[in-house]
Coordinates of N, CA and C in Angstrom, one line a residue:
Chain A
X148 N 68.8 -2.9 -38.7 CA 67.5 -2.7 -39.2 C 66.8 -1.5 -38.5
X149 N 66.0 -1.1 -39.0 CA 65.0 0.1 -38.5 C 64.9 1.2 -38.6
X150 N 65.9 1.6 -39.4 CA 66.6 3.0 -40.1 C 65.0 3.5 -40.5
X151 N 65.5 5.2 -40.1 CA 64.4 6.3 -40.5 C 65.3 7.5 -41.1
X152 N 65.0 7.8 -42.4 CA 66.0 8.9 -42.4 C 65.0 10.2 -42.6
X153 N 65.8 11.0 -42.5 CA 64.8 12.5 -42.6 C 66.0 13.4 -43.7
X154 N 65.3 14.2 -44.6 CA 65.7 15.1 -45.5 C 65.4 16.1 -45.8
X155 N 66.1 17.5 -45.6 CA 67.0 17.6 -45.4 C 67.6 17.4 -43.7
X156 N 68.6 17.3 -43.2 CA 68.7 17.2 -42.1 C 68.6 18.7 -41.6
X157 N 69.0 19.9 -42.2 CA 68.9 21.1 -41.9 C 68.5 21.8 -43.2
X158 N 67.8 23.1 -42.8 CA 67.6 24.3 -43.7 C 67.1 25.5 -43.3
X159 N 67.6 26.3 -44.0 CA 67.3 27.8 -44.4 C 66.3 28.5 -45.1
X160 N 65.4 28.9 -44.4 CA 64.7 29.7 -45.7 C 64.0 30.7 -45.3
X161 N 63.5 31.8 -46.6 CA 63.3 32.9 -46.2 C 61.9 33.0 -45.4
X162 N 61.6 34.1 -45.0 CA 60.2 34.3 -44.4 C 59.0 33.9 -45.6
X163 N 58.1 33.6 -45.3 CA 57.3 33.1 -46.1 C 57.4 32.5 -47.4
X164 N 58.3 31.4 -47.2 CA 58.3 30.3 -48.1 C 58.0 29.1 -48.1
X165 N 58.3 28.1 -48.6 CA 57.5 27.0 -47.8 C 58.9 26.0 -47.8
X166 N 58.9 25.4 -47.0 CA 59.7 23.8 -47.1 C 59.3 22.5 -47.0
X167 N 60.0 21.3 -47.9 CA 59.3 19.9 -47.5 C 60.2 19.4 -47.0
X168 N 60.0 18.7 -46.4 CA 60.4 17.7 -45.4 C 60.2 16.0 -45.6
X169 N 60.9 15.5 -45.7 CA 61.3 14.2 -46.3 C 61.0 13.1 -45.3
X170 N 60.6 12.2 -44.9 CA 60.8 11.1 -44.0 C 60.6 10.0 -44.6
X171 N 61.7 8.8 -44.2 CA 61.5 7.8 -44.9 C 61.8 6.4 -43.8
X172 N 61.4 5.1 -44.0 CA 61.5 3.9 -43.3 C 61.9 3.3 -44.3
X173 N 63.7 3.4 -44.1 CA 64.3 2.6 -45.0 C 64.2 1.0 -44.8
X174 N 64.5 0.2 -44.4 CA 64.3 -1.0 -44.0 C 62.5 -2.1 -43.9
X175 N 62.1 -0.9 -43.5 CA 60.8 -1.7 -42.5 C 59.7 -1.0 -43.4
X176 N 58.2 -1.7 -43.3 CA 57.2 -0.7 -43.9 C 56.7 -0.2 -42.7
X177 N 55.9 1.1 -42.6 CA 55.3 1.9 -41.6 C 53.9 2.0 -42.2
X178 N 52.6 1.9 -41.3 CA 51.8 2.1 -41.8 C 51.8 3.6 -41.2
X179 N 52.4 3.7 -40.2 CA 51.8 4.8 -39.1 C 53.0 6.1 -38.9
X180 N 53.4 6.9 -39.7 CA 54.3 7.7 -39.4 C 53.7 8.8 -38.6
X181 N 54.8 9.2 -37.5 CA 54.6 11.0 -36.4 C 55.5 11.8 -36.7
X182 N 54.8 13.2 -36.8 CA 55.6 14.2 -36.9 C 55.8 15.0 -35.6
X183 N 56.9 15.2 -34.9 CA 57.1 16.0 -34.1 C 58.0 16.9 -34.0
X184 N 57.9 17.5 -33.2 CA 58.5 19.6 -33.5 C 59.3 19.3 -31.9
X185 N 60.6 20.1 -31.7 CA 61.1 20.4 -30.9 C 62.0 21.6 -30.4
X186 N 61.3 22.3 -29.7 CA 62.3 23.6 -29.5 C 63.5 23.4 -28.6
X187 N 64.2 24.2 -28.6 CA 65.4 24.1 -27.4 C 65.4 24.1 -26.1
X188 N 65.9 22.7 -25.3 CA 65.8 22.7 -24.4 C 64.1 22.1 -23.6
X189 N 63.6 21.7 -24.5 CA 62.4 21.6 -24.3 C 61.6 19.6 -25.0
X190 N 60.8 19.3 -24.5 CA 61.1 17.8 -25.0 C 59.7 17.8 -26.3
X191 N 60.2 16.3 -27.2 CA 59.2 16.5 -28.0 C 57.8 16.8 -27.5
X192 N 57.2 17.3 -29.0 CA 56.0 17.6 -29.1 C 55.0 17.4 -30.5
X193 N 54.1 16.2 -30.3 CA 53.5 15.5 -31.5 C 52.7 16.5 -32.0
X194 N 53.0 16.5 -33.3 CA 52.3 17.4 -34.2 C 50.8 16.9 -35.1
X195 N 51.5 15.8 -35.2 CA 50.6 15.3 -35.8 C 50.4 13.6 -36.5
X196 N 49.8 12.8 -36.9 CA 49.9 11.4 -37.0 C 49.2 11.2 -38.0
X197 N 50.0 10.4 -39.1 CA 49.5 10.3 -40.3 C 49.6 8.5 -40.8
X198 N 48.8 8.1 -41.3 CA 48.6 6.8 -41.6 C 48.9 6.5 -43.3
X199 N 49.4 5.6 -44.0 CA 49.6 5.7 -45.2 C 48.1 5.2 -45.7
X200 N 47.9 6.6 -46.9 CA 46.9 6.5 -47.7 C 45.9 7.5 -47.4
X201 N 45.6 7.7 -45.7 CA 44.7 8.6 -45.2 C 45.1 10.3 -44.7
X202 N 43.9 11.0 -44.5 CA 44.6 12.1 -44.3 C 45.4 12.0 -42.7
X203 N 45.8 13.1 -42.4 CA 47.0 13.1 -41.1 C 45.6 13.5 -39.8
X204 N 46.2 13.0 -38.8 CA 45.2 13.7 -37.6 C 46.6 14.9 -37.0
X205 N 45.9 15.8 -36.8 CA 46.9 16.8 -36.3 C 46.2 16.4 -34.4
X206 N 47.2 17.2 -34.1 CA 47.3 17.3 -32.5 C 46.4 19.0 -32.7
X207 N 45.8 19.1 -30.8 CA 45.3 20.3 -31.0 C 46.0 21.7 -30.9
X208 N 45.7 22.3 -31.5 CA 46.8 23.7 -31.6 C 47.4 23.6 -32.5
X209 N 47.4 22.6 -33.5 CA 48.9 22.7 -34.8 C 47.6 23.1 -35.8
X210 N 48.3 23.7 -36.6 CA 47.1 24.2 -38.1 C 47.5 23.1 -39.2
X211 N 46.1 22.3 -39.6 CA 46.8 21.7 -40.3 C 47.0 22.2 -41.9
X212 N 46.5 23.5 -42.2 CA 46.9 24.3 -43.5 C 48.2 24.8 -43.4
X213 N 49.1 24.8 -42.3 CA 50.2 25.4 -42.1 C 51.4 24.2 -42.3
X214 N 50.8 23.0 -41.9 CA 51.8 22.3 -41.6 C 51.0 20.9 -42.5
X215 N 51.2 20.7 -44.1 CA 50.5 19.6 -44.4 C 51.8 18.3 -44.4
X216 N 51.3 17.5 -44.1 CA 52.0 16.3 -44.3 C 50.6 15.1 -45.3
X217 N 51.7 14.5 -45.8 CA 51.2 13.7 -46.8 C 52.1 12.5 -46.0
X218 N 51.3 11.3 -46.9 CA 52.0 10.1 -46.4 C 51.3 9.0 -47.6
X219 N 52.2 8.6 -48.5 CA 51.8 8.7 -49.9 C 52.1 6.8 -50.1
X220 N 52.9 6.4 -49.4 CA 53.3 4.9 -49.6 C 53.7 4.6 -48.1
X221 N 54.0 3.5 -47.8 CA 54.3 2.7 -46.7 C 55.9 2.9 -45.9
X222 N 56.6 3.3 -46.9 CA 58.0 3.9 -46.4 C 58.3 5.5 -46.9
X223 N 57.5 6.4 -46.7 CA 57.4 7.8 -47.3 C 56.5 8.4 -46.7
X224 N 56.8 9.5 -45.9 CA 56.2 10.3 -45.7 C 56.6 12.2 -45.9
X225 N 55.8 13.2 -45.9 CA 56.4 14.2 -46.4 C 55.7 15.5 -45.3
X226 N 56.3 16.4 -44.6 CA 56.2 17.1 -44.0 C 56.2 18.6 -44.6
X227 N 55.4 20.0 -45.0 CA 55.4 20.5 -45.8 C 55.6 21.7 -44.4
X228 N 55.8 22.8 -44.7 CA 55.6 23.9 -43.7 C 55.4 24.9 -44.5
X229 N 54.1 25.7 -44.8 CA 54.1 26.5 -46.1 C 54.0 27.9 -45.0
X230 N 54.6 28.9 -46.0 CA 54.4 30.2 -45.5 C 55.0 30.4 -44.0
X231 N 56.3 29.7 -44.3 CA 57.3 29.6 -42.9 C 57.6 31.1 -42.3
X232 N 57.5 31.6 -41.0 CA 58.0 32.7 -40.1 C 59.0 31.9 -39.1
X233 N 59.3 33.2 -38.8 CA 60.7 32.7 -37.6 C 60.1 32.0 -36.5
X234 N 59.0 32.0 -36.3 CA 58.8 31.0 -34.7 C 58.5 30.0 -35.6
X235 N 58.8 29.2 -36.5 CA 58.3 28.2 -36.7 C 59.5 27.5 -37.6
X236 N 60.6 28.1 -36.5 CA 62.2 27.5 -36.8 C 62.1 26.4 -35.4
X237 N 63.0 25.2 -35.7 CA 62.5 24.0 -34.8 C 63.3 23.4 -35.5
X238 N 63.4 22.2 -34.7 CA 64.0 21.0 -34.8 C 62.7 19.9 -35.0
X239 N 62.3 19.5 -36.5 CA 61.2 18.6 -36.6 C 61.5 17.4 -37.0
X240 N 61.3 16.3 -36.1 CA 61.2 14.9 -36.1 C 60.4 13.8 -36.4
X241 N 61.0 13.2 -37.4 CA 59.5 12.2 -38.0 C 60.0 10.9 -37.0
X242 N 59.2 10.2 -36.9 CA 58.8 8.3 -36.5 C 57.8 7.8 -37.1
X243 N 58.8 6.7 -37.4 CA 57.9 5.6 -38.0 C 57.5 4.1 -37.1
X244 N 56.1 3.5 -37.1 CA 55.8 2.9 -36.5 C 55.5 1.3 -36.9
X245 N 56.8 0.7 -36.7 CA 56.6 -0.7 -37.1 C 55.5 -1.6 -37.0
X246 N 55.4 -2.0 -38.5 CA 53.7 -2.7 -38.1 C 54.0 -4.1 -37.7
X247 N 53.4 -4.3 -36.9 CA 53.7 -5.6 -35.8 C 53.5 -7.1 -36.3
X248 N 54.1 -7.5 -35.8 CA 54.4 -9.0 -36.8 C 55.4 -9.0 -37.8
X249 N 55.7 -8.4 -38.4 CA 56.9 -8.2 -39.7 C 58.1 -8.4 -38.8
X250 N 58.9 -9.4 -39.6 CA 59.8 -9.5 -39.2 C 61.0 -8.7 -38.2
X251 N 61.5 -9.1 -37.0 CA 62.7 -8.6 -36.3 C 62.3 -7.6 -35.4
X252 N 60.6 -7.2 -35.6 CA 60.0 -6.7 -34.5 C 59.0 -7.2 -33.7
X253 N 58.8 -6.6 -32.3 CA 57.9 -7.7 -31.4 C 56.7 -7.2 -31.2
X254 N 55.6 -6.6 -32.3 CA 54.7 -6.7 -31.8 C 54.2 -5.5 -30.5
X255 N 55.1 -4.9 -30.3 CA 54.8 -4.0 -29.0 C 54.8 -2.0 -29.4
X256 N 54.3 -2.6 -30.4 CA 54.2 -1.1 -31.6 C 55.6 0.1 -31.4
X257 N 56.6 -0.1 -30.9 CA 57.9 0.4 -30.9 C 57.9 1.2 -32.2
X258 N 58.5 2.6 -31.8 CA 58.9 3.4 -32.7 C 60.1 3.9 -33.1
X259 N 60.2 3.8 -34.0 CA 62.2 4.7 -34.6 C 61.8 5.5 -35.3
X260 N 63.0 6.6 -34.8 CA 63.1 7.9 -34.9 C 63.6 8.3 -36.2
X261 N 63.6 9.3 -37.1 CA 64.8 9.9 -37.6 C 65.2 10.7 -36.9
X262 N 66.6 11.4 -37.4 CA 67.8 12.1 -36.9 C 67.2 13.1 -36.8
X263 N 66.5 13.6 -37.4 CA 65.6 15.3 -37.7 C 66.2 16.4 -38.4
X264 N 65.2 16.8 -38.6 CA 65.3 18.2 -39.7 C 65.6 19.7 -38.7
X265 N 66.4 20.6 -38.8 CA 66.7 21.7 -37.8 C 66.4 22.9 -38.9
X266 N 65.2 23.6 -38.8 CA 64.7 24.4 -39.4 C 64.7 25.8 -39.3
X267 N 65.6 26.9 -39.8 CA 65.7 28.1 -39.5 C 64.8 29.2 -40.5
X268 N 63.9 30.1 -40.1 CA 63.5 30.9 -40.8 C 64.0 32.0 -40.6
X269 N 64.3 33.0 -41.7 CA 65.0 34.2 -41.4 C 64.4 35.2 -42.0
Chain B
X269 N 45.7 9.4 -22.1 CA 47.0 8.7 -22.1 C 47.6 8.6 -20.6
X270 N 48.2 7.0 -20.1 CA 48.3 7.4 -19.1 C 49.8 7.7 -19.0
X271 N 50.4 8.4 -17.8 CA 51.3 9.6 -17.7 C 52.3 8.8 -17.0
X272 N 53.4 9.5 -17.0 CA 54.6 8.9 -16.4 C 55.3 10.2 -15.8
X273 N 56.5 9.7 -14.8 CA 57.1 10.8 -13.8 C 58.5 10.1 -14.0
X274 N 59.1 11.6 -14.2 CA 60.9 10.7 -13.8 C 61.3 12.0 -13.5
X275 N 62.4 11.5 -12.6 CA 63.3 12.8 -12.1 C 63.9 13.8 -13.5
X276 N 64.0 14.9 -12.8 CA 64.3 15.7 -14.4 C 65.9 15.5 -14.5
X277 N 66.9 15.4 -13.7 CA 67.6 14.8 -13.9 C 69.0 14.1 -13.6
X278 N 69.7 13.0 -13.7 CA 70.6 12.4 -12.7 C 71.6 12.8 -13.2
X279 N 72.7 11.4 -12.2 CA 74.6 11.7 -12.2 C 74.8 11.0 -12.1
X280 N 75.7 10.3 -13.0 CA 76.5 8.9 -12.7 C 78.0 9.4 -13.0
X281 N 78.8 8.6 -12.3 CA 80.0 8.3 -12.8 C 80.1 7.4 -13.6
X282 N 81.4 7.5 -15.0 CA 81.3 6.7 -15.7 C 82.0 5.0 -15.4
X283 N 81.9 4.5 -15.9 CA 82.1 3.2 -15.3 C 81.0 2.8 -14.8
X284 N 79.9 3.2 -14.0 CA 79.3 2.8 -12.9 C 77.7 2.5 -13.2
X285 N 77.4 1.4 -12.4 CA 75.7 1.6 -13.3 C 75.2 2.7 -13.0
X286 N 73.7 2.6 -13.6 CA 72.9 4.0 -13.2 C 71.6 3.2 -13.1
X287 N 70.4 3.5 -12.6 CA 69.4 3.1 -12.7 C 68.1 4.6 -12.9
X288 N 67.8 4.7 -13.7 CA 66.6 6.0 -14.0 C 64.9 4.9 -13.8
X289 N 64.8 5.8 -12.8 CA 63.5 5.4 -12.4 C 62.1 6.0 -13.3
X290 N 61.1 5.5 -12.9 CA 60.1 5.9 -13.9 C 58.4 5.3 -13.1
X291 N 57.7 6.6 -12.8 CA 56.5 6.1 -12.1 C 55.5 6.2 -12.9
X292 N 54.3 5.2 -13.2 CA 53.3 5.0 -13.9 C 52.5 4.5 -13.4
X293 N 51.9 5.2 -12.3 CA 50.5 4.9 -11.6 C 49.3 4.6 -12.0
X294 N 49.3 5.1 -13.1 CA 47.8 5.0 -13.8 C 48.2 4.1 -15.2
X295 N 49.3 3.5 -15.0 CA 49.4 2.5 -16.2 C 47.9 1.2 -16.7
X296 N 47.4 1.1 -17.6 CA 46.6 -0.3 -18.0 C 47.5 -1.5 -18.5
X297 N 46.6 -2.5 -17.9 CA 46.8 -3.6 -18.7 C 47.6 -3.7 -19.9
X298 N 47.1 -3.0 -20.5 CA 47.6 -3.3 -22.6 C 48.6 -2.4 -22.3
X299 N 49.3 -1.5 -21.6 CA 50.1 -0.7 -21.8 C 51.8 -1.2 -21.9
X300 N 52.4 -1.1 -22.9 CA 53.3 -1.3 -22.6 C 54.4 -0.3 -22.3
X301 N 55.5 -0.8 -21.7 CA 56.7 0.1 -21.2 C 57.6 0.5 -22.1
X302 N 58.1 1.4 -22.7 CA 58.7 1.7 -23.4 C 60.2 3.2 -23.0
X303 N 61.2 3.1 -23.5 CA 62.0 3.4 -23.1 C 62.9 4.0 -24.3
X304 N 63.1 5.4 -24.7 CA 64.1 6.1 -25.2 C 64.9 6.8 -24.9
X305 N 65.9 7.3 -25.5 CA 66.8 8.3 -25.5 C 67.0 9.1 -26.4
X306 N 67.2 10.3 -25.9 CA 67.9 11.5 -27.3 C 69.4 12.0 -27.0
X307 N 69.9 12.0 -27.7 CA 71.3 12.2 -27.4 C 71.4 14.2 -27.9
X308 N 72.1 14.7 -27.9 CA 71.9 16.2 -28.4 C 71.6 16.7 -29.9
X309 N 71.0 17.1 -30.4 CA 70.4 17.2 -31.8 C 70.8 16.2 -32.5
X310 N 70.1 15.1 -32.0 CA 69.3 13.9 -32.7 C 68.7 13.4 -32.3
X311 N 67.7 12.9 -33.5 CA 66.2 11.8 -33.1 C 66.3 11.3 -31.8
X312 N 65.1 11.3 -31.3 CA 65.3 9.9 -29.9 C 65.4 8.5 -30.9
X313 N 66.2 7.4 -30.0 CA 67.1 6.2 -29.6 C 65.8 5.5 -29.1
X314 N 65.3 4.3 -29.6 CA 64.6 3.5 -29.2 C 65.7 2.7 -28.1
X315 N 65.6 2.1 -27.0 CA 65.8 1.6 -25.9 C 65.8 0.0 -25.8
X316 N 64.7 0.5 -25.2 CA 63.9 -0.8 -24.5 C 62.7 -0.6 -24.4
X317 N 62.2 -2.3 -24.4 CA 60.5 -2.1 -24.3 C 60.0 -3.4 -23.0
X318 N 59.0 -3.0 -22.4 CA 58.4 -4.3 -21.7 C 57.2 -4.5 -21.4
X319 N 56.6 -5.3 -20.9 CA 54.9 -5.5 -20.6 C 54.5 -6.1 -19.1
X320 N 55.2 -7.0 -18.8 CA 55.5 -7.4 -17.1 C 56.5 -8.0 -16.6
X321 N 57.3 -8.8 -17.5 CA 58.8 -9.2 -17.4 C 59.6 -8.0 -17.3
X322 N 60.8 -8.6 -16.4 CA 62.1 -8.1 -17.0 C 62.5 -8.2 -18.0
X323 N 63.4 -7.4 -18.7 CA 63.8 -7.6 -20.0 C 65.5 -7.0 -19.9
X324 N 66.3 -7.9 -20.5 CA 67.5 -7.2 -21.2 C 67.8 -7.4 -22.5
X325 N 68.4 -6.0 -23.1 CA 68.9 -6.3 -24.6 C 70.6 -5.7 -24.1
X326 N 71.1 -5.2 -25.6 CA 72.3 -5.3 -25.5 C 72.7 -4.0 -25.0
X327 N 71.8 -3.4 -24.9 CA 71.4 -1.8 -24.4 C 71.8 -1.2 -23.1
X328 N 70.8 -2.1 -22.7 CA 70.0 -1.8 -21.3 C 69.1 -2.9 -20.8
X329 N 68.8 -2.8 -19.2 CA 67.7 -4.1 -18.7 C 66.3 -3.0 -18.2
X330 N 66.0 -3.5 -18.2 CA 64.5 -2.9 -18.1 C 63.8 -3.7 -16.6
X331 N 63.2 -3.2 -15.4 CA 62.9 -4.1 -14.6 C 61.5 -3.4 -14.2
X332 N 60.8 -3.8 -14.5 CA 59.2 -3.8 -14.0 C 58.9 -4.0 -12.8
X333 N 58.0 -3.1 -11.8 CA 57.5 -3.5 -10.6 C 56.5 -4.6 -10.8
X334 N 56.4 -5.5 -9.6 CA 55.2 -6.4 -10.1 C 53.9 -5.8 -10.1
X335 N 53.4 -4.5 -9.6 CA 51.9 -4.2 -9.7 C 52.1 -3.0 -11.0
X336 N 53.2 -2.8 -11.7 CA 53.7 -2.5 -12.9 C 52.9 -0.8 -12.5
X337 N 53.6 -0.3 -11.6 CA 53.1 1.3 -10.8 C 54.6 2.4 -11.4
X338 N 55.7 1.3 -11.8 CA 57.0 1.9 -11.9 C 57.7 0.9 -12.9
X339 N 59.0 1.5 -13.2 CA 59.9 0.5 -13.7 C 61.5 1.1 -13.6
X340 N 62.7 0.8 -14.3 CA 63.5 1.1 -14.1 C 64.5 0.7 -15.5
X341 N 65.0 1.8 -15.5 CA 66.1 1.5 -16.5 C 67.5 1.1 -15.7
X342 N 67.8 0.4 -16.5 CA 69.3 0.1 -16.3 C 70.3 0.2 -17.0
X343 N 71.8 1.1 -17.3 CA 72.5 1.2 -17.8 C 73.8 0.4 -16.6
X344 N 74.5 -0.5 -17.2 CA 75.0 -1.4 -16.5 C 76.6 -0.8 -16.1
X345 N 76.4 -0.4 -17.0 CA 78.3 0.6 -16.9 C 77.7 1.5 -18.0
X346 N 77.9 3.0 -16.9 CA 77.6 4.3 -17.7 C 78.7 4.2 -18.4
X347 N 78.5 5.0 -19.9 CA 79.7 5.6 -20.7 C 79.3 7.1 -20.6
X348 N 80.5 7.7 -21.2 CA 80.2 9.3 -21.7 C 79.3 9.5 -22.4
X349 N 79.1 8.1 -23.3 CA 77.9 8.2 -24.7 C 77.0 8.1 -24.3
X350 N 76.7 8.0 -23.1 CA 75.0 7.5 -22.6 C 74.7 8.9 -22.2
X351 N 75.5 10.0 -22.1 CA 74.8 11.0 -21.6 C 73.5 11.8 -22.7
X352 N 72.1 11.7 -22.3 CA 71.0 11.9 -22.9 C 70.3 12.0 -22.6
X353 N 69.2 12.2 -22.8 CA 67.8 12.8 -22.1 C 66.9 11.2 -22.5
X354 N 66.7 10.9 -21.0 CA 65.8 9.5 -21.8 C 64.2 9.6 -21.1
X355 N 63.4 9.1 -21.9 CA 62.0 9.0 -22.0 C 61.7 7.8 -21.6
X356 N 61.1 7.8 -20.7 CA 59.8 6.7 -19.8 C 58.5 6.8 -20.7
X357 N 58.3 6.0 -21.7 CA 56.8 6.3 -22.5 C 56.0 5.1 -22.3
X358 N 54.3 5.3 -21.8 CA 53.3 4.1 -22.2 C 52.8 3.8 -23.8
X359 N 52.6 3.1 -24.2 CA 51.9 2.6 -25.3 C 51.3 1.9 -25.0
X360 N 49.6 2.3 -25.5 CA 49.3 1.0 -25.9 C 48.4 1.0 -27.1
X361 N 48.1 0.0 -27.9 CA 47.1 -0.7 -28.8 C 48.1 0.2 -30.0
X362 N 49.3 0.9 -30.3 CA 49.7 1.3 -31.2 C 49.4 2.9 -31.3
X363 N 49.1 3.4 -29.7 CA 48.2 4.7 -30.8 C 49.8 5.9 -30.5
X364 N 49.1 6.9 -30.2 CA 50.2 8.1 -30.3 C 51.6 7.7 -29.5
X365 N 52.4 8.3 -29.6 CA 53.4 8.2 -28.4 C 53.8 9.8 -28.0
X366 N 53.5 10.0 -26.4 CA 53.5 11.5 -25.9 C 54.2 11.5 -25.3
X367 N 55.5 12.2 -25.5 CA 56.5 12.5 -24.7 C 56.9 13.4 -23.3
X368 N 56.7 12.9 -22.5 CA 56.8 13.9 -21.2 C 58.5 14.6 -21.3
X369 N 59.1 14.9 -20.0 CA 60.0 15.8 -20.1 C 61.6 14.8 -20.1
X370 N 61.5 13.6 -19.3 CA 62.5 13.0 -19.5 C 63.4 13.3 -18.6
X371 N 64.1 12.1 -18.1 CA 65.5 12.8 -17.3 C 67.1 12.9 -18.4
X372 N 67.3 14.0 -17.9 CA 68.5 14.1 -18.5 C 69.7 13.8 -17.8
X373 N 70.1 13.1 -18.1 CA 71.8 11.9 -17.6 C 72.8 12.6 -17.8
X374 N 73.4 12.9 -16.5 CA 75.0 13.3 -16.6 C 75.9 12.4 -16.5
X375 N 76.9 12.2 -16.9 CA 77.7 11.0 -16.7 C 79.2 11.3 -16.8
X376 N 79.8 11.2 -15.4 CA 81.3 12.0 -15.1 C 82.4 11.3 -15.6
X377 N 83.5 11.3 -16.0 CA 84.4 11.4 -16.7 C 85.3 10.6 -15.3

């Protein structure tokens, strides 16, 4: 149980395009999905936190016109990156936040990861 | 958010336990302990989690100081697979989770 998958796992694209970004809580519902960014060699970094139904709270320093995430149902969330440049190639990580009480989890708001998206701008 | 300290990073031989420490001085009450891993380009590894007990899963044991200032992972017999960068994280009441830098585990052959 507890599967998070992320889609695409990798991509390419050109300078000022945009990409979406997939996250999903296959198994479990999440009310609470995080988006996090990670460069090389360097540990995560929360971008931003989005609740299903509401808009996302971004962290400070992330644009949230740059980087919209949506979070549209309870096992879906969607990570947008519009008008992508090369510094804003990363390795980006969603989690989902089991809502407590639901079965096979304890209540202690524990989070699962997906595998992450590795994002190259060229 | 209160903060956590861990060495940036250890050595084990395989076969052998390892224990990764983890200081949380300014931990609260509601805070719980929580414990991942990332392995190299992939997601962090949910762990372990605790509140004042000891805990083991099939994982790892987890051992809490009693004034809960620290705690400790336990990998009981390193493998090659355990080599990862793992995260000491507090939670509480559900809100963000902020990842500091993590020790990264070497584990010898």
């Amino acid at each position: 149980g507890a599967v998070v998958s992320q889609h695409p796992s990798w991509v390419i694209c050109k300078s000022g395009t945009s990409v979406k970004i997939e996250c999903r809580s296959l198994d479990f519902q999440a009310t609470t999905m995080f988006w996090y960014r990670q460069f090389p060699k360097q540990s995560l970094m929360l971008m931003a936190t989005s609740n299903e139904g509401s808009k996302a709270t971004y962290e400070q320093g992330v644009e949230k016109d740059k980087f919209l995430i949506n979070h549209a149902s309870l096992t879906l969330s969607t990570l947008t990156v519009t008008s992508a440049h090369p510094e804003d190639s990363s390795f980006y990580i969603c989690s989902a936040r089991a809502v407590p009480g639901t079965s096979g989890f304890h209540g202690a708001y524990e989070q699962y990861f997906g595998p992450g998206t590795r994002l190259t701008v060229t | 958010d209160a903060k956590t300290t861990q060495p940036n990073s250890m050595e084990s031989n395989e076969e052998e336990p390892v224990h990764l420490p983890c200081n949380h001085s300014t931990i609260s009450g509601t805070d719980y302990i929580h414990w991942y891993r990332q392995l190299p380009s992939q997601g962090p590894e949910y762990v372990i989690h605790g509140l004042t007990s000891n805990v083991n899963n099939r994982m790892a044991s987890l051992a809490i100081a009693e004034d809960r200032k620290s705690s400790t992972l336990i990998l009981h017999r390193a493998t090659l697979r355990d080599a990862a960068v793992y995260y000491c994280i507090l939670n509480t009441g559900g809100f963000k989770t902020i990842f500091g830098a993590g020790t990264r585990l070497f584990v010898k052959a």
